[in-house]
Short mmCIF file of C-alpha atoms (C1' of nucleotides) in Angstrom, two decimals:
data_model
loop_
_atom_site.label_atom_id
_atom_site.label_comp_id
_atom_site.label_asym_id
_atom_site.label_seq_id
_atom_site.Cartn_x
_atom_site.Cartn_y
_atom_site.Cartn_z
CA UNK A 1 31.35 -139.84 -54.18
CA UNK A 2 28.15 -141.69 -54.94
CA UNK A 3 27.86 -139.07 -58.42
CA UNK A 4 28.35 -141.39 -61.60
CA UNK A 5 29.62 -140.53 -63.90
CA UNK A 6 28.50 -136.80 -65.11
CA UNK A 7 27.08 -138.27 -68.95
CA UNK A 8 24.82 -136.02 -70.18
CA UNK A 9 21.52 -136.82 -69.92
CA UNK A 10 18.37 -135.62 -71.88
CA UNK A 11 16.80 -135.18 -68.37
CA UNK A 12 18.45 -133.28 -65.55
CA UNK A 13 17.11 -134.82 -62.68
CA UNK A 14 17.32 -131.85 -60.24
CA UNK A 15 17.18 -128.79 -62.05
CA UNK A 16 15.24 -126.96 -59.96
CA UNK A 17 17.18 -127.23 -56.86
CA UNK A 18 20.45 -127.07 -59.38
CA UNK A 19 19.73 -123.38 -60.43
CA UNK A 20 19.06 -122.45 -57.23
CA UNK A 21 22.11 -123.20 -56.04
CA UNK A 22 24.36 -121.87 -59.07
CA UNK A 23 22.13 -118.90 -58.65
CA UNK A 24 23.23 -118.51 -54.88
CA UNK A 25 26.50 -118.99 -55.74
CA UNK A 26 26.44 -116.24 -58.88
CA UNK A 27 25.08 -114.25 -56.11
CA UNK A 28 28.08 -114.46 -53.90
CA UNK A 29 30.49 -114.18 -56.39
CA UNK A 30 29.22 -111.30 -58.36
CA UNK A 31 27.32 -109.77 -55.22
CA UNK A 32 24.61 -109.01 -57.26
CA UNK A 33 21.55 -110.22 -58.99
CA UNK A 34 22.30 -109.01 -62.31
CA UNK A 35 23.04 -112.48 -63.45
CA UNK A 36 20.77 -113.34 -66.53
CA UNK A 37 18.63 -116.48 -66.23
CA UNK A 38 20.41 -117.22 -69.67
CA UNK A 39 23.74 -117.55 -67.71
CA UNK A 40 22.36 -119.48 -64.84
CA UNK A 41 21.40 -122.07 -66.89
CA UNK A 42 24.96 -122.10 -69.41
CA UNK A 43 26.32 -123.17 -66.14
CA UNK A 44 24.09 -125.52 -65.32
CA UNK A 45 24.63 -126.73 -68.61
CA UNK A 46 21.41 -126.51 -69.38
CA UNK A 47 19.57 -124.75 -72.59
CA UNK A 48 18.74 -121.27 -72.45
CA UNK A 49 15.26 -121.85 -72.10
CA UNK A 50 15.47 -124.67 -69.44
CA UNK A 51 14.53 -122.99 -66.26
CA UNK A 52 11.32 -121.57 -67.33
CA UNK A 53 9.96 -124.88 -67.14
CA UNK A 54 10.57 -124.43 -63.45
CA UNK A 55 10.35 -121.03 -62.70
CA UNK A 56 7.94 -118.33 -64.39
CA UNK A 57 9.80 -115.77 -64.74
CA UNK A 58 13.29 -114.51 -63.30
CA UNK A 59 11.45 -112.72 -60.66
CA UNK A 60 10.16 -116.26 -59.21
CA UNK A 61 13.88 -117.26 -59.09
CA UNK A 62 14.53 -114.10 -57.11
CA UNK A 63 11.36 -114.78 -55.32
CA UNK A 64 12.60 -118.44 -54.15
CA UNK A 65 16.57 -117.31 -53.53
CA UNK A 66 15.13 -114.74 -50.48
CA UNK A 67 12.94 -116.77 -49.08
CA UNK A 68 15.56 -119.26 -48.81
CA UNK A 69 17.42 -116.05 -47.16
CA UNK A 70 14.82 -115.58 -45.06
CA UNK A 71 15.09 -119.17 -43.22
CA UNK A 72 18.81 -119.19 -42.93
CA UNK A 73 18.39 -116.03 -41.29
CA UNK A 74 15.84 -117.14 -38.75
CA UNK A 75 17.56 -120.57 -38.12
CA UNK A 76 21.00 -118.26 -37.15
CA UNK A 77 19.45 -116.32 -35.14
CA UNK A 78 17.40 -119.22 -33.40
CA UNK A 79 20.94 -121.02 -33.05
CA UNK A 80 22.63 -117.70 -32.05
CA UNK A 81 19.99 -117.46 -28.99
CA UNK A 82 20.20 -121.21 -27.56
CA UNK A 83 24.11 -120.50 -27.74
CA UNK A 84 23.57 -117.81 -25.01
CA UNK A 85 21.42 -120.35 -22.99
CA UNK A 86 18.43 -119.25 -21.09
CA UNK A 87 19.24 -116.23 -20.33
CA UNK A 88 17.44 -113.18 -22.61
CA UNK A 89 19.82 -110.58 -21.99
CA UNK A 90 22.50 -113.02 -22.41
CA UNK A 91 21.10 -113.83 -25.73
CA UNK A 92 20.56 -110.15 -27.21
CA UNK A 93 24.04 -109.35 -28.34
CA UNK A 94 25.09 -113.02 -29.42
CA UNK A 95 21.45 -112.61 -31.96
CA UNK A 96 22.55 -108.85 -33.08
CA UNK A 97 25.86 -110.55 -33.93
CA UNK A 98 24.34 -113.33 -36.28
CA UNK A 99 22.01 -111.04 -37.84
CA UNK A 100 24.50 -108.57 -38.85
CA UNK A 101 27.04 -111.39 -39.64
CA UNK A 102 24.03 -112.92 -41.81
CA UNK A 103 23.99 -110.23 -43.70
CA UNK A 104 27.65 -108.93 -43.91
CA UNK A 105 28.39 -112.75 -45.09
CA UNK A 106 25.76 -112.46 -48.20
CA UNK A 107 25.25 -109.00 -48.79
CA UNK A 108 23.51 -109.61 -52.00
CA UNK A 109 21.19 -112.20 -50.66
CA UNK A 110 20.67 -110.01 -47.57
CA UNK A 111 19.22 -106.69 -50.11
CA UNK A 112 17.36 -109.12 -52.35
CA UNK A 113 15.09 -110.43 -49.13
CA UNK A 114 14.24 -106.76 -48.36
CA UNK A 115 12.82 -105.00 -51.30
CA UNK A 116 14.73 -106.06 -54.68
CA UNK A 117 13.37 -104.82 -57.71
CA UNK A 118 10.54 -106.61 -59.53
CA UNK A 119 10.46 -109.16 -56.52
CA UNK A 120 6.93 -109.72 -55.45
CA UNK A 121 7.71 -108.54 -52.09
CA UNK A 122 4.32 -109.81 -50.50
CA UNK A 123 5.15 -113.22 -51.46
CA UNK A 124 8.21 -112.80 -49.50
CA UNK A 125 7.17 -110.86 -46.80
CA UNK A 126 4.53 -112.49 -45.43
CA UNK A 127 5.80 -115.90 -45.84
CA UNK A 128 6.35 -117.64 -42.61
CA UNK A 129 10.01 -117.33 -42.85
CA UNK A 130 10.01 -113.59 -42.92
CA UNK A 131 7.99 -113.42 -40.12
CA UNK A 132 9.63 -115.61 -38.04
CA UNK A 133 12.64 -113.35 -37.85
CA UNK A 134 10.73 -110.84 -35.89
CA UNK A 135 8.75 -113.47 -33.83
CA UNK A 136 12.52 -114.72 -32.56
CA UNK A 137 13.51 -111.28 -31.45
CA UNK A 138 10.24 -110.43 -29.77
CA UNK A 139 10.48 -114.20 -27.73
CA UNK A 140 13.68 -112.70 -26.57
CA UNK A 141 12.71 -109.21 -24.92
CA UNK A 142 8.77 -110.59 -23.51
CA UNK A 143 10.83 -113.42 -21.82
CA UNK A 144 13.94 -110.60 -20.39
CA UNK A 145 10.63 -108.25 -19.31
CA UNK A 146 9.48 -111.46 -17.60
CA UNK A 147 12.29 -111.55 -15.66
CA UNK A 148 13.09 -108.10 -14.82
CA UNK A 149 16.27 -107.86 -17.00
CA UNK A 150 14.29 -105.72 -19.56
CA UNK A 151 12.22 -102.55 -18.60
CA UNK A 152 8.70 -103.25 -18.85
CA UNK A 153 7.58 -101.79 -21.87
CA UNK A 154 5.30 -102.63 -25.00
CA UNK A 155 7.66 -105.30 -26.43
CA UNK A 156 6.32 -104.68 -29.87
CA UNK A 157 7.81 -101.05 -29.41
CA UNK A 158 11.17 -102.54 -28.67
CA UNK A 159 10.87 -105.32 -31.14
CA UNK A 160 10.12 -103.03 -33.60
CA UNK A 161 13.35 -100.65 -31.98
CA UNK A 162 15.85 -103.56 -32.08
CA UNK A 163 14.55 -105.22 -35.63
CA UNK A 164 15.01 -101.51 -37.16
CA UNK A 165 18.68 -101.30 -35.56
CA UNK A 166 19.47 -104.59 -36.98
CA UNK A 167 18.24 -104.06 -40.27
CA UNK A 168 19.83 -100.41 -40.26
CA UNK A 169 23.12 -101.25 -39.14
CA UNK A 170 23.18 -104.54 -41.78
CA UNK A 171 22.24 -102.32 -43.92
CA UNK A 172 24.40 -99.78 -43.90
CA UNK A 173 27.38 -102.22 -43.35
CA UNK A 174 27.19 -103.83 -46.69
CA UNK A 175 26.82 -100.50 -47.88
CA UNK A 176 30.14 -99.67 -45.74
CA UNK A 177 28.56 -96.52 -44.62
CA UNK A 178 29.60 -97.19 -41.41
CA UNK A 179 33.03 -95.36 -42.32
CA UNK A 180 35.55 -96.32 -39.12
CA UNK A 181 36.82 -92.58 -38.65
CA UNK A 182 32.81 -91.72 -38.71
CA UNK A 183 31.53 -94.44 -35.96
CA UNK A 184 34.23 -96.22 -34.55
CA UNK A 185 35.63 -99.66 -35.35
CA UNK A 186 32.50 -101.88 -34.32
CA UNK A 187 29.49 -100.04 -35.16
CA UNK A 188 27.15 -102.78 -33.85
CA UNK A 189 28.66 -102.78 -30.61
CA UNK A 190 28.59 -98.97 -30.44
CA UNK A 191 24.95 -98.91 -31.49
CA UNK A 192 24.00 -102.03 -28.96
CA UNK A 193 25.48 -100.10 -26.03
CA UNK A 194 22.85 -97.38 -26.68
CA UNK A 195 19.84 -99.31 -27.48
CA UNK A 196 20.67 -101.14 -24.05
CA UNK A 197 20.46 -98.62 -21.85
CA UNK A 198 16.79 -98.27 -23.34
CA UNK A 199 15.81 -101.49 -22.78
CA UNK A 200 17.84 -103.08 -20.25
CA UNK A 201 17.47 -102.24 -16.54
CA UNK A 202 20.79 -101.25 -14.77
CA UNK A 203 21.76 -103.98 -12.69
CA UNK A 204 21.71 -102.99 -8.27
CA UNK A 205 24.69 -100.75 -9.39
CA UNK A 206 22.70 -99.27 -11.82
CA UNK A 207 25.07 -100.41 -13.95
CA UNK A 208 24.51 -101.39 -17.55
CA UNK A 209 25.45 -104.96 -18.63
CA UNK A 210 28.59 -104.98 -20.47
CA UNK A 211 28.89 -105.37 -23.98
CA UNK A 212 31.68 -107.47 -24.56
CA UNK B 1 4.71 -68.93 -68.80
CA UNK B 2 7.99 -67.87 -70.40
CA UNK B 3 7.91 -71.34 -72.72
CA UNK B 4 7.87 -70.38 -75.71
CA UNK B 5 7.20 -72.28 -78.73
CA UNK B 6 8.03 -75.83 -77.76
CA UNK B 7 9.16 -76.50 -81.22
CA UNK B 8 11.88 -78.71 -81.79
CA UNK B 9 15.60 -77.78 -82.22
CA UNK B 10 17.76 -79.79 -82.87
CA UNK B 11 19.81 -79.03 -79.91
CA UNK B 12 18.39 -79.82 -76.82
CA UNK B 13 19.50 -76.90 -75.08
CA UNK B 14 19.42 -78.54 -70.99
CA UNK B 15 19.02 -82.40 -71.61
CA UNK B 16 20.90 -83.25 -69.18
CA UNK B 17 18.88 -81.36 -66.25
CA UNK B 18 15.91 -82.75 -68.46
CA UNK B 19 17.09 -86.40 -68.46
CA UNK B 20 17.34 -86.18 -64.47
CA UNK B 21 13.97 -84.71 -63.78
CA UNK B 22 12.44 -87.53 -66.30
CA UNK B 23 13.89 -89.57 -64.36
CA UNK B 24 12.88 -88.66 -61.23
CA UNK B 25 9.48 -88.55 -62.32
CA UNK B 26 9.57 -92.08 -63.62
CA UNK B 27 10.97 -93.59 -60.68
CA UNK B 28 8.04 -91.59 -58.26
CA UNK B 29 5.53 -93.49 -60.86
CA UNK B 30 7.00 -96.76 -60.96
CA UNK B 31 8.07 -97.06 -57.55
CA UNK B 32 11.32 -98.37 -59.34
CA UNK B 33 14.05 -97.62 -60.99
CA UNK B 34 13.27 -100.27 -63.87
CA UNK B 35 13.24 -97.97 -66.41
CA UNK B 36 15.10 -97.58 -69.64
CA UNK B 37 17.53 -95.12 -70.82
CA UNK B 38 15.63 -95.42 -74.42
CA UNK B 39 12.45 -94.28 -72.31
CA UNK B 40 13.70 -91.60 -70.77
CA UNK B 41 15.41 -90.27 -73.82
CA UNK B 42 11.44 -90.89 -75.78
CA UNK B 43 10.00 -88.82 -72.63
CA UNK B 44 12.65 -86.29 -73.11
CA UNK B 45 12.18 -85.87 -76.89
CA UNK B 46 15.40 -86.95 -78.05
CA UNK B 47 16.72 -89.88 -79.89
CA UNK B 48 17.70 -93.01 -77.36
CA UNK B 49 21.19 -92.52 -77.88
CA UNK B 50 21.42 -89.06 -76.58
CA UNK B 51 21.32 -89.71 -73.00
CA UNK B 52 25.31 -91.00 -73.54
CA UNK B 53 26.27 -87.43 -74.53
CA UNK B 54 25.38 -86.92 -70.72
CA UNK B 55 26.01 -89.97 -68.95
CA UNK B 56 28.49 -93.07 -69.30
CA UNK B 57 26.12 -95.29 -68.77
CA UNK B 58 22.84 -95.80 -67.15
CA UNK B 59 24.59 -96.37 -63.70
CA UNK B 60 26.23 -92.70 -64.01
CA UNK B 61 22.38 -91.36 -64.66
CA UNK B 62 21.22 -93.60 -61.35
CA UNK B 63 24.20 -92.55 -59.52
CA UNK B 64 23.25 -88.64 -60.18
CA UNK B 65 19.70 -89.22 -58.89
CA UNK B 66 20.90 -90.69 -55.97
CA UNK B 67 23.13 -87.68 -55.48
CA UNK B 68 20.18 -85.07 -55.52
CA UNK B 69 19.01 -87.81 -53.23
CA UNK B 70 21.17 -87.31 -50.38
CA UNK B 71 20.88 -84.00 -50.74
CA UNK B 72 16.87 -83.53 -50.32
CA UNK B 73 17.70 -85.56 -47.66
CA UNK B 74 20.46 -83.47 -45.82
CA UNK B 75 18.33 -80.31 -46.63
CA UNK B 76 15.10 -81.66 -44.86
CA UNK B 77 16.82 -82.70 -41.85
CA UNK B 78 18.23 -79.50 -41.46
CA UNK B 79 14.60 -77.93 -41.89
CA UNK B 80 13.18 -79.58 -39.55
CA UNK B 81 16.23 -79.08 -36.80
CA UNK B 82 15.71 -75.40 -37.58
CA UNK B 83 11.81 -75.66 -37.11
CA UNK B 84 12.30 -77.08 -33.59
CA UNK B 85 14.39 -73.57 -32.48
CA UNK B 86 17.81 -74.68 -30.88
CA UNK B 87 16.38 -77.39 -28.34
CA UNK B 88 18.31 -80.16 -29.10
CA UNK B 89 15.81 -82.96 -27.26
CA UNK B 90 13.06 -80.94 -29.36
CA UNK B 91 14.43 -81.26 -32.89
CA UNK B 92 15.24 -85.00 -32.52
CA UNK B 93 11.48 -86.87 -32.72
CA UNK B 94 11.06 -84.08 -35.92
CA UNK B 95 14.31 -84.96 -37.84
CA UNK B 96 13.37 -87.99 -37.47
CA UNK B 97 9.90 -88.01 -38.79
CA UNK B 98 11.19 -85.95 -41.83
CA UNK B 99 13.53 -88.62 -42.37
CA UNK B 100 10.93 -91.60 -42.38
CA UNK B 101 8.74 -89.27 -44.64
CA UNK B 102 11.77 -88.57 -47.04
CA UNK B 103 11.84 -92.55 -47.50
CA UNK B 104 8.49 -93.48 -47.48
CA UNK B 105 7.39 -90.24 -49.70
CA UNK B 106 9.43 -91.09 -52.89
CA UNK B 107 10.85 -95.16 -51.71
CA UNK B 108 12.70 -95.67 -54.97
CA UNK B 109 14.40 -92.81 -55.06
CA UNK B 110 15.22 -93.92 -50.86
CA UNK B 111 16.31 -97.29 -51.87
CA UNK B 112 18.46 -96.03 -54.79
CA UNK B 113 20.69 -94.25 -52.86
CA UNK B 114 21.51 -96.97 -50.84
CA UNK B 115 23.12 -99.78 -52.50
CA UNK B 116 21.67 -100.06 -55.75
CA UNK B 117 22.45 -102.55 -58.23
CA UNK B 118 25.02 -101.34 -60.32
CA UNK B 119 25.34 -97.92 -59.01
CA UNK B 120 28.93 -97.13 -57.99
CA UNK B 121 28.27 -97.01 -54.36
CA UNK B 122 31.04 -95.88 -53.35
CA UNK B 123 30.96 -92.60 -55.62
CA UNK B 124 27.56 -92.05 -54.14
CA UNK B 125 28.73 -92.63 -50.40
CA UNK B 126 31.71 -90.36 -50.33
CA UNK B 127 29.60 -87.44 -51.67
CA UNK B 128 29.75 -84.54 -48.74
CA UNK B 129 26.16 -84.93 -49.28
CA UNK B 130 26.00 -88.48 -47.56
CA UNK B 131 27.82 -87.60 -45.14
CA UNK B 132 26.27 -84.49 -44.86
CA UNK B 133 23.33 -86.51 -43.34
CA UNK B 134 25.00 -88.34 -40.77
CA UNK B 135 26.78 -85.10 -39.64
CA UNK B 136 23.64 -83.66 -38.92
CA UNK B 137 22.31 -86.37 -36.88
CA UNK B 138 26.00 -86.01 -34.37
CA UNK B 139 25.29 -82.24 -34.53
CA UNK B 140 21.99 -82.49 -32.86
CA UNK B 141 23.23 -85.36 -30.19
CA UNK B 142 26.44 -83.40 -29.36
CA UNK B 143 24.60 -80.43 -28.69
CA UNK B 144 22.56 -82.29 -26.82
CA UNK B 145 24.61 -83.22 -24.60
CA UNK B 146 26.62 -80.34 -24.10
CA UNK B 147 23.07 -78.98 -22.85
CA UNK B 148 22.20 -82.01 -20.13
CA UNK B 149 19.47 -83.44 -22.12
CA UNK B 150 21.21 -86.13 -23.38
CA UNK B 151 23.64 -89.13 -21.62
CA UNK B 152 27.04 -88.15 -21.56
CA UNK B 153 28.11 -91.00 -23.94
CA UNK B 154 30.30 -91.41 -26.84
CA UNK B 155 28.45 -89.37 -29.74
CA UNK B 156 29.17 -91.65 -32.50
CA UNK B 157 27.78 -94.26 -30.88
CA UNK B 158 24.51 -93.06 -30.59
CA UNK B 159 24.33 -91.43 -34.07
CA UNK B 160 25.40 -94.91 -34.94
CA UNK B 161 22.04 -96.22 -33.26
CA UNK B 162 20.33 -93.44 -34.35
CA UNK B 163 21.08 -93.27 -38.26
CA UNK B 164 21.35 -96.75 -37.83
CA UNK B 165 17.32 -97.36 -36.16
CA UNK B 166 16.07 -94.32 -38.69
CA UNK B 167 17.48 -96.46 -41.86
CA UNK B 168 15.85 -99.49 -40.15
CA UNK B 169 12.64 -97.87 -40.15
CA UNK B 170 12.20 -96.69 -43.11
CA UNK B 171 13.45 -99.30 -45.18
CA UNK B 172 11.24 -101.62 -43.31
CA UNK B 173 8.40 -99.17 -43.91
CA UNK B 174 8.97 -99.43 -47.45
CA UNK B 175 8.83 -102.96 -47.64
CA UNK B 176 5.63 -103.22 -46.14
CA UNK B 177 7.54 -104.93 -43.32
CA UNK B 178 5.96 -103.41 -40.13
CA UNK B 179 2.76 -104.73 -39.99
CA UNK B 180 0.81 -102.50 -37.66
CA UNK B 181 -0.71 -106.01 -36.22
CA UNK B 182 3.04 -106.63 -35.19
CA UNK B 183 4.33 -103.31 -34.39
CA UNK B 184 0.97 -101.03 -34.04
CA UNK B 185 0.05 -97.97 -35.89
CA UNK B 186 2.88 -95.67 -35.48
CA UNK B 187 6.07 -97.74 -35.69
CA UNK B 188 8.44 -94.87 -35.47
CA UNK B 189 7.02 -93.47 -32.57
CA UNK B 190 7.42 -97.20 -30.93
CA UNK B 191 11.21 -97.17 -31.57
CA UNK B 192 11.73 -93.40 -30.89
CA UNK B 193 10.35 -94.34 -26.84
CA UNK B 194 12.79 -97.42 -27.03
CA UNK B 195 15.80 -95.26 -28.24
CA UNK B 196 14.93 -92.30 -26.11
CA UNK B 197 15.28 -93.89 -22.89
CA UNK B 198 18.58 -95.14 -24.11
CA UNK B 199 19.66 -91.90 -24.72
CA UNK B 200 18.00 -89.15 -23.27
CA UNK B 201 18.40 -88.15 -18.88
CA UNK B 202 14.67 -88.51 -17.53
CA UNK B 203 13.55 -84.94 -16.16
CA UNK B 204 13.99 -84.34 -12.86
CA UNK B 205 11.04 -86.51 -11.63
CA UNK B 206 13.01 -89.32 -13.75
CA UNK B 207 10.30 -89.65 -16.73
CA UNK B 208 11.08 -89.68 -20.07
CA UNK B 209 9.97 -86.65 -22.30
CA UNK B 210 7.15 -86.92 -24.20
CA UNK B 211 6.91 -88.61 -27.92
CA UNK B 212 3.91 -86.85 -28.88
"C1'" DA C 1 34.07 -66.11 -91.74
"C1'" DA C 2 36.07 -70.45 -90.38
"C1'" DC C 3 36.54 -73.99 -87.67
"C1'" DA C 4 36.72 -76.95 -83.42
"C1'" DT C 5 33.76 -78.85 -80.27
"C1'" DA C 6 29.70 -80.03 -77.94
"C1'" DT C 7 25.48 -82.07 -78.66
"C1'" DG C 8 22.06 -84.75 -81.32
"C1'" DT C 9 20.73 -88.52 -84.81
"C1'" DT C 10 20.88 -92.97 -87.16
"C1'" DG C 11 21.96 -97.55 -87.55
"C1'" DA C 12 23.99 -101.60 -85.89
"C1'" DC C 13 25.61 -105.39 -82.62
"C1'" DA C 14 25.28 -108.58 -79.03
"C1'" DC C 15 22.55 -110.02 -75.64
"C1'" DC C 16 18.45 -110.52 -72.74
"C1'" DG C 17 13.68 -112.16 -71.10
"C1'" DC C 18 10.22 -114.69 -72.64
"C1'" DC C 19 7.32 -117.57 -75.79
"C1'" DA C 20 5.91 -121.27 -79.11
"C1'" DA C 21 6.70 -125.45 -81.22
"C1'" DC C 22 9.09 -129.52 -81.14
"C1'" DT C 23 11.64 -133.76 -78.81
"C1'" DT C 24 12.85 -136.90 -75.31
"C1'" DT C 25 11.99 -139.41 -71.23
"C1'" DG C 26 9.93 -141.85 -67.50
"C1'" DG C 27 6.04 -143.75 -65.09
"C1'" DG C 28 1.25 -145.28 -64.45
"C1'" DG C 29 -2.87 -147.59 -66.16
"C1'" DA C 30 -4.85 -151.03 -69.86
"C1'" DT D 1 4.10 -155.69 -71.00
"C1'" DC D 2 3.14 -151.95 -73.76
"C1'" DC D 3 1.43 -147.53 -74.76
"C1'" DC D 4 0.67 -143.13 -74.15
"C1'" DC D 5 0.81 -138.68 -71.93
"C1'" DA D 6 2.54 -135.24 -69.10
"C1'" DA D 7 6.83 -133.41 -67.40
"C1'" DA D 8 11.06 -131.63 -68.55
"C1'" DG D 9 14.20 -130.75 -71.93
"C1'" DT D 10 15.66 -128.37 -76.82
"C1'" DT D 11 15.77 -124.97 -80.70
"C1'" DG D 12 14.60 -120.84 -82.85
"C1'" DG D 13 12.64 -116.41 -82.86
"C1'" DC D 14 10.54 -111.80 -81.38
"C1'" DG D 15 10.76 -107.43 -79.43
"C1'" DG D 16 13.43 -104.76 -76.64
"C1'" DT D 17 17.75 -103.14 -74.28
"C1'" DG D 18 22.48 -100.95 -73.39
"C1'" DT D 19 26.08 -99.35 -75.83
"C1'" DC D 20 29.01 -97.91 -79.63
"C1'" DA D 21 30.58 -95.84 -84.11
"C1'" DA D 22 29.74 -92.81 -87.76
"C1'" DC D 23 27.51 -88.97 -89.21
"C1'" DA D 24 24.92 -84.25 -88.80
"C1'" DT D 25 24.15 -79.82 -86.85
"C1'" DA D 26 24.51 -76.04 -83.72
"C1'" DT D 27 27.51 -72.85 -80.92
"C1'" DG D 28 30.91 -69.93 -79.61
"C1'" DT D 29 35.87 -68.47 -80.10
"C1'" DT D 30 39.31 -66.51 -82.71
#
DNA sequence: AACATATGTTGACACCGCCAACTTTGGGGA
DNA sequence: TCCCCAAAGTTGGCGGTGTCAACATATGTT
């Protein structure tokens, strides 16, 4: 514990990075981002008025909380495919897996990086971070064409294929759409095996690779 | 014109069908659902506490919207299943397109109805007319099957994908998210290929059918 | 005709986002 | 070293919101 002792002082120090973090946490707890700025900062145990000296406007918080979203997401997936090794078709499932888990884990972070309410979405969107995301899953299918595990296709097509699956399925998860007695018990597995057999090549068999 | 006299009883007469269609015509304007009750009571002509002789709360108004939603939604698929005569692989690339356009032609009301702030999801999600929409999707892919055109695989798996890739697409599309630099011009016709191959049989020379 | 009920209105409360004006603090020249 | 100024806090207030309670007026049933 290097923290002093907590006195109060005039100055916070770090309150920037402070109600960020309570914010994230509000987040999680209430899974929402109906927290008021005015509450963000009572537990921050700051004044009311505090965080607009960092942030314009609540929508700048939000702003700053998916971007945030948007690297955590990108840095699981990027761990999620050196996990599997070299190997791309290895490395498709194990990346579904984190994305969906990403999202399952933080469903209100997850919504608030795609399309919240009085977000500036371009901000977001065409930060690097955001792009990244699909950048990692495109590496992933030009290096499995390269290969021969992946069908030799425009990748953007199946980029743009597997980022929409993602997305959907993540999606509708936190929404828990994905109702057991309507699609089974793992959904992502149940939508991977199908997407597969459009992008993978069956194996001398003609086999499809397994999911599990 | 069977208006009469708009003049001004004190009884609304249909506020509550008023109230909704405000509503709805807000949200197409603001691309959001942002609004206030008090506003939509001033468009409506009635004092800003009326709307609670209708609705709980403002969630029970954005939960109704949502409702009418799902329906639209349900009703267009089925349209354009109908317009594509009883081929199964024929209907698919058109339910699909009228799904994208549902999204992408009124995106608030799209993103309301899934997962909303505030909105009792849950209420929404059990409505026959969510599921209505997913039930149309298996219809299609069971029928498929039954005929040939489609793998013999397990049908809620590939609704899964499928629901799962349309929802992709056009939330992404909403958010501005598929660049056409990254994903070309027609980004539903790029993942329709991808999915297709994983879930149509080729023809009997082995190629896929035809997106366009 | 009388009355219960549904539907509207008015006024109020607590709270919010945001702003302006003021205070404290810390750090970089003179 | 001291002074001063900008950065980072504070307080108080404005307009607006969701919601509620109390009251007013239509409507339709008996």
């Amino acid at each position: 514990m290097t923290e002093a002792a907590p006195e109060r002082r005039y100055h916070h120090g770090d309150l920037r990075r402070t109600l960020i973090e309570t914010a994230l946490g509000v987040m999680r707890e209430e899974q929402n981002w109906q927290f008021t700025l005015r509450e963000i900062a009572r537990r921050a145990g700051v004044s009311h008025a505090a965080p607009y000296k960092h942030f314009p406007d609540k929508a700048a918080l939000l702003t700053a909380l998916a971007m945030i979203g948007f690297d955590q997401l990108r840095i699981a997936l990027i761990k999620a495919r050196s996990n599997a090794g070299g190997d791309p078709r290895a490395a498709l499932l194990p990346m579904a897996r984190a994305y969906v888990d990403f999202g399952t884990d933080n469903p209100a972070l997850y919504r608030l990086m795609f399309g919240a309410e009085g977000v500036n979405r371009s901000d977001v969107h065409l930060s690097e971070n955001a792009i990244g995301v699909l950048d990692t899953v495109t590496d992933v299918l030009q290096r499995g064409q390269s290969e021969g595990a992946f069908r030799r296709r425009a990748v953007r097509d199946q980029a743009t294929a597997c980022w929409s699956l993602l997305h959907g399925i993540t999606m509708l998860s936190i929404d828990g759409l994905l109702l057991a007695e309507k699609v089974g018990l793992e959904p992502l597995d149940a939508a991977f095996r199908t997407i597969m057999e459009g992008i993978a090549n069956g194996d001398e068999n003609g086999r499809m690779p397994d999911v599990r």
